Amino acid sequence: MFIDYHTHHERCGHAEGQLRDYIEQAIQIGLDQLGLSDHMPIIHLPEEKIPSGTAMKLQQLDEYVQEAFDLKKEYRGQIEIKVGIEADYVEGFEEEIENLLSPYPFDYIIGSVHFLGEWDHSDSRQMEGWRKKSIDQIFSEYYRAVQGAAKSGLYDIIGHFDVIKKHGHVPRGDLTPLIDETLKVIKEQDLTLEVNTSGLFKVVKEIFPAPIIIEKAVSLDIPFTLGSDAHKPEHVHVGVEEGRKVLKELGVNEIATFDQRKRIMVQF
Ligand SMILES: [Zn+2]
Ligand SMILES: [Zn+2]
């Protein structure tokens, strides 16, 4: 079973290609399932504070979901399309996120922490934020937010668990207890952890989460899904082989897939 549950497309403003291009690529490389999971619209910032090309506009969400479900139908028999969304978790906006997403029949929702308040730590145009607090403090705030995401009940999958390391920052102190605590919350909430291989192509050059964290999650019996985080059609499933290898070497032989927000474990 070959899957990729984390892909974007041009609506977000920083990815290339249409949904159909990602699907065609997935068919060409022989995937069994492709998950469409573009960024949800930004709802916690006033319009003028949203950096250009961060996410689709609020009024585009309807057409995104409609097009994705139309394509799911159109490609039935060729590839299984799953309709998802990568939804930001922003502390204090749980109700707004719920209200935004609940009208749609998504197959799955990825919860990702890109924002700590108004700051998008993952945006390479916003690096000045790293000079406002210590790295350890930022990492701690990040993992607390991931715990908030996990406890919110809004999500099926926790996206790129340790993406805070993306730009190559390394905390001075030992964050192991906080990471362990965060994994415990994910386990308690019965969530799925994404192995996101885009980190291989960032400054950090390591998958999300780091293999050592994956190993801990395996020992907690947390289920995994796989995603490339492709922002170009030709990047579908790129690096995912590496993620599969890490999981298999740790003895994982089932992967989580989703249908109408129900987790289905399959051999992979
Ligand atoms: Zn993106
Ligand atoms: Zn993300």
mmCIF file of C-alpha atoms and ligand atoms in Angstrom:
data_model
loop_
_atom_site.group_PDB
_atom_site.id
_atom_site.type_symbol
_atom_site.label_atom_id
_atom_site.label_comp_id
_atom_site.label_asym_id
_atom_site.label_seq_id
_atom_site.Cartn_x
_atom_site.Cartn_y
_atom_site.Cartn_z
ATOM 1 C CA MET A 1 0.000 0.000 0.000
ATOM 2 C CA PHE A 2 1.533 3.287 -1.117
ATOM 3 C CA ILE A 3 -0.012 6.472 0.238
ATOM 4 C CA ASP A 4 0.711 10.165 0.511
ATOM 5 C CA TYR A 5 -1.630 12.014 2.856
ATOM 6 C CA HIS A 6 -0.078 15.469 2.825
ATOM 7 C CA THR A 7 -0.165 17.546 -0.368
ATOM 8 C CA HIS A 8 -0.914 21.133 -1.303
ATOM 9 C CA HIS A 9 -1.776 22.953 -4.545
ATOM 10 C CA GLU A 10 -1.873 26.454 -6.007
ATOM 11 C CA ARG A 11 -4.815 27.773 -3.974
ATOM 12 C CA CYS A 12 -2.570 28.385 -0.964
ATOM 13 C CA GLY A 13 -0.478 30.843 -2.957
ATOM 14 C CA HIS A 14 2.913 29.208 -2.282
ATOM 15 C CA ALA A 15 2.433 25.861 -4.037
ATOM 16 C CA GLU A 16 2.349 25.060 -7.739
ATOM 17 C CA GLY A 17 -0.100 23.099 -9.816
ATOM 18 C CA GLN A 18 -3.746 22.195 -9.632
ATOM 19 C CA LEU A 19 -5.283 19.376 -7.645
ATOM 20 C CA ARG A 20 -5.589 17.365 -10.844
ATOM 21 C CA ASP A 21 -1.836 17.637 -11.506
ATOM 22 C CA TYR A 22 -1.090 16.044 -8.117
ATOM 23 C CA ILE A 23 -3.543 13.249 -8.825
ATOM 24 C CA GLU A 24 -2.066 12.575 -12.267
ATOM 25 C CA GLN A 25 1.411 12.430 -10.744
ATOM 26 C CA ALA A 26 0.227 10.057 -8.003
ATOM 27 C CA ILE A 27 -1.274 7.737 -10.619
ATOM 28 C CA GLN A 28 1.879 7.865 -12.687
ATOM 29 C CA ILE A 29 4.081 6.796 -9.780
ATOM 30 C CA GLY A 30 1.630 4.117 -8.714
ATOM 31 C CA LEU A 31 0.180 5.353 -5.425
ATOM 32 C CA ASP A 32 -2.868 3.564 -4.039
ATOM 33 C CA GLN A 33 -4.166 6.576 -2.138
ATOM 34 C CA LEU A 34 -3.537 10.294 -2.444
ATOM 35 C CA GLY A 35 -4.659 12.693 0.252
ATOM 36 C CA LEU A 36 -5.401 16.297 -0.689
ATOM 37 C CA SER A 37 -4.710 18.485 2.321
ATOM 38 C CA ASP A 38 -4.268 22.130 1.466
ATOM 39 C CA HIS A 39 -3.813 24.750 4.168
ATOM 40 C CA MET A 40 -7.005 25.995 5.718
ATOM 41 C CA PRO A 41 -7.772 29.720 5.429
ATOM 42 C CA ILE A 42 -6.182 31.923 8.103
ATOM 43 C CA ILE A 43 -8.881 32.945 10.542
ATOM 44 C CA HIS A 44 -6.964 34.258 13.538
ATOM 45 C CA LEU A 45 -5.425 37.301 11.837
ATOM 46 C CA PRO A 46 -7.054 40.360 10.304
ATOM 47 C CA GLU A 47 -6.754 40.399 6.506
ATOM 48 C CA GLU A 48 -3.995 43.046 6.499
ATOM 49 C CA LYS A 49 -1.806 40.975 8.816
ATOM 50 C CA ILE A 50 -1.876 37.800 6.717
ATOM 51 C CA PRO A 51 1.366 37.544 4.725
ATOM 52 C CA SER A 52 0.713 37.044 1.012
ATOM 53 C CA GLY A 53 0.652 33.477 -0.197
ATOM 54 C CA THR A 54 0.049 31.864 3.193
ATOM 55 C CA ALA A 55 -3.229 30.035 2.556
ATOM 56 C CA MET A 56 -6.376 30.042 0.454
ATOM 57 C CA LYS A 57 -8.912 32.782 1.131
ATOM 58 C CA LEU A 58 -11.920 32.053 3.276
ATOM 59 C CA GLN A 59 -14.215 32.276 0.273
ATOM 60 C CA GLN A 60 -12.151 29.618 -1.575
ATOM 61 C CA LEU A 61 -12.735 26.861 0.957
ATOM 62 C CA ASP A 62 -16.086 25.825 -0.525
ATOM 63 C CA GLU A 63 -14.696 25.492 -4.041
ATOM 64 C CA TYR A 64 -11.608 23.614 -2.807
ATOM 65 C CA VAL A 65 -13.692 20.999 -1.060
ATOM 66 C CA GLN A 66 -16.132 20.779 -3.962
ATOM 67 C CA GLU A 67 -13.372 20.335 -6.545
ATOM 68 C CA ALA A 68 -11.595 17.760 -4.394
ATOM 69 C CA PHE A 69 -14.741 15.656 -3.997
ATOM 70 C CA ASP A 70 -15.519 15.972 -7.725
ATOM 71 C CA LEU A 71 -12.031 14.670 -8.515
ATOM 72 C CA LYS A 72 -12.389 11.877 -5.979
ATOM 73 C CA LYS A 73 -15.433 10.725 -7.925
ATOM 74 C CA GLU A 74 -13.883 11.248 -11.333
ATOM 75 C CA TYR A 75 -10.780 9.202 -10.517
ATOM 76 C CA ARG A 76 -12.579 6.373 -8.747
ATOM 77 C CA GLY A 77 -11.183 3.082 -10.022
ATOM 78 C CA GLN A 78 -7.842 4.673 -10.925
ATOM 79 C CA ILE A 79 -6.726 5.924 -7.523
ATOM 80 C CA GLU A 80 -8.369 6.458 -4.189
ATOM 81 C CA ILE A 81 -8.511 10.166 -3.436
ATOM 82 C CA LYS A 82 -8.940 11.255 0.147
ATOM 83 C CA VAL A 83 -10.168 14.747 0.847
ATOM 84 C CA GLY A 84 -8.505 16.345 3.810
ATOM 85 C CA ILE A 85 -7.210 19.650 5.033
ATOM 86 C CA GLU A 86 -4.165 20.811 6.939
ATOM 87 C CA ALA A 87 -5.758 22.895 9.633
ATOM 88 C CA ASP A 88 -3.762 25.265 11.774
ATOM 89 C CA TYR A 89 -4.123 24.970 15.492
ATOM 90 C CA VAL A 90 -4.052 28.379 17.118
ATOM 91 C CA GLU A 91 -4.613 28.496 20.831
ATOM 92 C CA GLY A 92 -7.806 30.359 21.711
ATOM 93 C CA PHE A 93 -9.394 29.839 18.287
ATOM 94 C CA GLU A 94 -10.687 26.297 18.815
ATOM 95 C CA GLU A 95 -14.317 27.277 18.368
ATOM 96 C CA GLU A 96 -13.659 29.277 15.199
ATOM 97 C CA ILE A 97 -11.699 26.364 13.705
ATOM 98 C CA GLU A 98 -14.477 23.946 14.587
ATOM 99 C CA ASN A 99 -17.107 26.230 13.040
ATOM 100 C CA LEU A 100 -15.054 26.640 9.896
ATOM 101 C CA LEU A 101 -14.398 22.948 9.285
ATOM 102 C CA SER A 102 -17.432 21.134 10.653
ATOM 103 C CA PRO A 103 -19.706 21.774 7.605
ATOM 104 C CA TYR A 104 -17.415 19.705 5.351
ATOM 105 C CA PRO A 105 -17.317 15.901 5.004
ATOM 106 C CA PHE A 106 -13.531 15.593 5.149
ATOM 107 C CA ASP A 107 -11.878 12.183 5.177
ATOM 108 C CA TYR A 108 -9.303 13.513 7.620
ATOM 109 C CA ILE A 109 -8.023 16.674 9.258
ATOM 110 C CA ILE A 110 -4.339 17.257 9.940
ATOM 111 C CA GLY A 111 -3.652 19.493 12.925
ATOM 112 C CA SER A 112 -0.507 21.560 12.473
ATOM 113 C CA VAL A 113 1.082 24.236 14.600
ATOM 114 C CA HIS A 114 2.581 26.851 12.319
ATOM 115 C CA PHE A 115 1.482 29.820 14.402
ATOM 116 C CA LEU A 116 2.472 30.796 17.908
ATOM 117 C CA GLY A 117 0.075 33.678 18.312
ATOM 118 C CA GLU A 118 0.455 35.865 15.250
ATOM 119 C CA TRP A 119 3.927 34.545 14.395
ATOM 120 C CA ASP A 120 4.339 31.838 11.773
ATOM 121 C CA HIS A 121 7.535 30.143 12.972
ATOM 122 C CA SER A 122 7.644 28.008 9.838
ATOM 123 C CA ASP A 123 7.738 30.990 7.456
ATOM 124 C CA SER A 124 11.278 31.799 6.324
ATOM 125 C CA ARG A 125 10.137 35.415 5.798
ATOM 126 C CA GLN A 126 9.461 35.729 9.532
ATOM 127 C CA MET A 127 12.848 34.756 10.958
ATOM 128 C CA GLU A 128 12.977 37.881 13.147
ATOM 129 C CA GLY A 129 10.603 36.083 15.506
ATOM 130 C CA TRP A 130 13.462 33.782 16.468
ATOM 131 C CA ARG A 131 15.347 36.676 17.983
ATOM 132 C CA LYS A 132 12.542 37.739 20.299
ATOM 133 C CA LYS A 133 12.762 34.765 22.674
ATOM 134 C CA SER A 134 15.219 31.997 23.447
ATOM 135 C CA ILE A 135 15.150 28.923 21.237
ATOM 136 C CA ASP A 136 14.258 26.803 24.267
ATOM 137 C CA GLN A 137 11.330 29.028 25.099
ATOM 138 C CA ILE A 138 10.050 28.924 21.526
ATOM 139 C CA PHE A 139 10.394 25.135 21.349
ATOM 140 C CA SER A 140 8.570 24.793 24.680
ATOM 141 C CA GLU A 141 5.731 27.049 23.530
ATOM 142 C CA TYR A 142 5.540 25.048 20.327
ATOM 143 C CA TYR A 143 5.189 21.662 22.052
ATOM 144 C CA ARG A 144 2.626 23.083 24.491
ATOM 145 C CA ALA A 145 0.642 24.217 21.434
ATOM 146 C CA VAL A 146 0.929 20.723 19.907
ATOM 147 C CA GLN A 147 -0.508 19.373 23.157
ATOM 148 C CA GLY A 148 -3.323 21.907 22.853
ATOM 149 C CA ALA A 149 -3.979 20.720 19.307
ATOM 150 C CA ALA A 150 -4.059 17.106 20.425
ATOM 151 C CA LYS A 151 -6.439 17.856 23.297
ATOM 152 C CA SER A 152 -8.747 20.023 21.189
ATOM 153 C CA GLY A 153 -10.564 17.109 19.594
ATOM 154 C CA LEU A 154 -10.458 18.952 16.259
ATOM 155 C CA TYR A 155 -7.980 16.721 14.470
ATOM 156 C CA ASP A 156 -7.326 13.161 13.329
ATOM 157 C CA ILE A 157 -3.620 13.479 12.612
ATOM 158 C CA ILE A 158 -0.862 15.556 14.179
ATOM 159 C CA GLY A 159 1.144 17.008 11.302
ATOM 160 C CA HIS A 160 4.955 17.318 11.208
ATOM 161 C CA PHE A 161 5.321 16.830 14.976
ATOM 162 C CA ASP A 162 8.713 18.523 15.387
ATOM 163 C CA VAL A 163 8.533 21.023 12.513
ATOM 164 C CA ILE A 164 9.831 23.682 14.912
ATOM 165 C CA LYS A 165 13.332 22.316 14.098
ATOM 166 C CA LYS A 166 12.781 23.040 10.376
ATOM 167 C CA HIS A 167 15.175 25.993 10.095
ATOM 168 C CA GLY A 168 17.925 24.141 11.958
ATOM 169 C CA HIS A 169 17.430 25.602 15.446
ATOM 170 C CA VAL A 170 18.653 23.397 18.271
ATOM 171 C CA PRO A 171 17.539 23.983 21.861
ATOM 172 C CA ARG A 172 20.249 24.150 24.530
ATOM 173 C CA GLY A 173 18.311 22.320 27.194
ATOM 174 C CA ASP A 174 16.919 18.809 27.118
ATOM 175 C CA LEU A 175 13.351 18.904 25.845
ATOM 176 C CA THR A 176 12.912 15.144 26.121
ATOM 177 C CA PRO A 177 10.423 15.326 29.041
ATOM 178 C CA LEU A 178 8.233 17.792 27.132
ATOM 179 C CA ILE A 179 8.374 15.693 23.956
ATOM 180 C CA ASP A 180 7.516 12.555 25.934
ATOM 181 C CA GLU A 181 4.615 14.352 27.579
ATOM 182 C CA THR A 182 3.362 15.532 24.179
ATOM 183 C CA LEU A 183 3.496 12.004 22.753
ATOM 184 C CA LYS A 184 1.576 10.790 25.781
ATOM 185 C CA VAL A 185 -1.196 13.295 25.089
ATOM 186 C CA ILE A 186 -1.335 12.146 21.459
ATOM 187 C CA LYS A 187 -1.657 8.564 22.649
ATOM 188 C CA GLU A 188 -4.332 9.420 25.227
ATOM 189 C CA GLN A 189 -6.337 11.255 22.571
ATOM 190 C CA ASP A 190 -5.996 8.271 20.220
ATOM 191 C CA LEU A 191 -4.551 10.407 17.435
ATOM 192 C CA THR A 192 -2.402 9.433 14.487
ATOM 193 C CA LEU A 193 1.087 10.804 14.000
ATOM 194 C CA GLU A 194 2.217 11.870 10.562
ATOM 195 C CA VAL A 195 5.644 10.909 9.283
ATOM 196 C CA ASN A 196 6.271 13.948 7.092
ATOM 197 C CA THR A 197 9.304 13.647 4.867
ATOM 198 C CA SER A 198 9.548 17.276 3.724
ATOM 199 C CA GLY A 199 12.074 17.915 6.493
ATOM 200 C CA LEU A 200 14.659 16.057 4.401
ATOM 201 C CA PHE A 201 14.654 19.050 2.061
ATOM 202 C CA LYS A 202 14.700 21.790 4.711
ATOM 203 C CA VAL A 203 17.710 23.222 6.551
ATOM 204 C CA VAL A 204 17.408 20.517 9.227
ATOM 205 C CA LYS A 205 17.576 17.695 6.613
ATOM 206 C CA GLU A 206 15.670 15.255 8.799
ATOM 207 C CA ILE A 207 12.170 13.824 8.627
ATOM 208 C CA PHE A 208 9.393 15.001 10.974
ATOM 209 C CA PRO A 209 9.349 13.604 13.570
ATOM 210 C CA ALA A 210 12.986 12.643 14.101
ATOM 211 C CA PRO A 211 13.541 8.859 14.026
ATOM 212 C CA ILE A 212 14.219 8.848 17.780
ATOM 213 C CA ILE A 213 10.780 10.365 18.396
ATOM 214 C CA ILE A 214 9.190 7.902 15.966
ATOM 215 C CA GLU A 215 10.788 5.128 17.996
ATOM 216 C CA LYS A 216 9.151 6.430 21.185
ATOM 217 C CA ALA A 217 5.801 6.725 19.427
ATOM 218 C CA VAL A 218 6.141 3.131 18.237
ATOM 219 C CA SER A 219 6.701 1.994 21.799
ATOM 220 C CA LEU A 220 3.522 3.840 22.800
ATOM 221 C CA ASP A 221 1.715 2.079 19.957
ATOM 222 C CA ILE A 222 0.697 5.348 18.295
ATOM 223 C CA PRO A 223 -0.453 4.806 14.683
ATOM 224 C CA PHE A 224 1.284 6.565 11.801
ATOM 225 C CA THR A 225 0.396 7.963 8.443
ATOM 226 C CA LEU A 226 2.771 9.153 5.718
ATOM 227 C CA GLY A 227 3.013 12.428 3.850
ATOM 228 C CA SER A 228 5.411 14.240 1.534
ATOM 229 C CA ASP A 229 3.993 17.744 2.122
ATOM 230 C CA ALA A 230 4.387 18.236 -1.647
ATOM 231 C CA HIS A 231 4.019 21.820 -2.844
ATOM 232 C CA LYS A 232 4.742 20.821 -6.469
ATOM 233 C CA PRO A 233 3.113 17.938 -8.337
ATOM 234 C CA GLU A 234 6.484 16.296 -9.030
ATOM 235 C CA HIS A 235 7.139 16.198 -5.275
ATOM 236 C CA VAL A 236 4.280 13.802 -4.544
ATOM 237 C CA HIS A 237 5.611 10.907 -2.436
ATOM 238 C CA VAL A 238 9.177 12.260 -2.658
ATOM 239 C CA GLY A 239 11.058 11.170 0.450
ATOM 240 C CA VAL A 240 8.207 8.985 1.653
ATOM 241 C CA GLU A 241 10.261 5.879 0.885
ATOM 242 C CA GLU A 242 12.657 7.046 3.618
ATOM 243 C CA GLY A 243 9.750 7.418 6.059
ATOM 244 C CA ARG A 244 8.497 3.944 5.196
ATOM 245 C CA LYS A 245 11.967 2.550 5.779
ATOM 246 C CA VAL A 246 12.238 4.112 9.242
ATOM 247 C CA LEU A 247 8.836 2.718 10.220
ATOM 248 C CA LYS A 248 9.550 -0.742 8.841
ATOM 249 C CA GLU A 249 12.901 -0.940 10.602
ATOM 250 C CA LEU A 250 11.052 -0.231 13.843
ATOM 251 C CA GLY A 251 8.721 -3.124 13.150
ATOM 252 C CA VAL A 252 5.704 -1.085 12.104
ATOM 253 C CA ASN A 253 3.747 -2.992 9.470
ATOM 254 C CA GLU A 254 0.413 -1.178 9.439
ATOM 255 C CA ILE A 255 -0.255 2.358 8.335
ATOM 256 C CA ALA A 256 -3.261 4.565 9.107
ATOM 257 C CA THR A 257 -5.603 5.545 6.292
ATOM 258 C CA PHE A 258 -8.828 7.511 6.722
ATOM 259 C CA ASP A 259 -12.324 7.501 5.381
ATOM 260 C CA GLN A 260 -14.864 10.060 6.586
ATOM 261 C CA ARG A 261 -12.684 10.646 9.634
ATOM 262 C CA LYS A 262 -12.568 6.990 10.548
ATOM 263 C CA ARG A 263 -9.096 5.487 10.894
ATOM 264 C CA ILE A 264 -8.499 2.300 8.950
ATOM 265 C CA MET A 265 -5.222 0.472 9.544
ATOM 266 C CA VAL A 266 -3.790 -1.292 6.497
ATOM 267 C CA GLN A 267 -0.700 -3.380 5.786
ATOM 268 C CA PHE A 268 1.917 -1.366 3.964
HETATM 269 ZN ZN ZN B 1 2.466 25.083 2.520
HETATM 270 ZN ZN ZN B 2 2.435 22.325 7.602
#
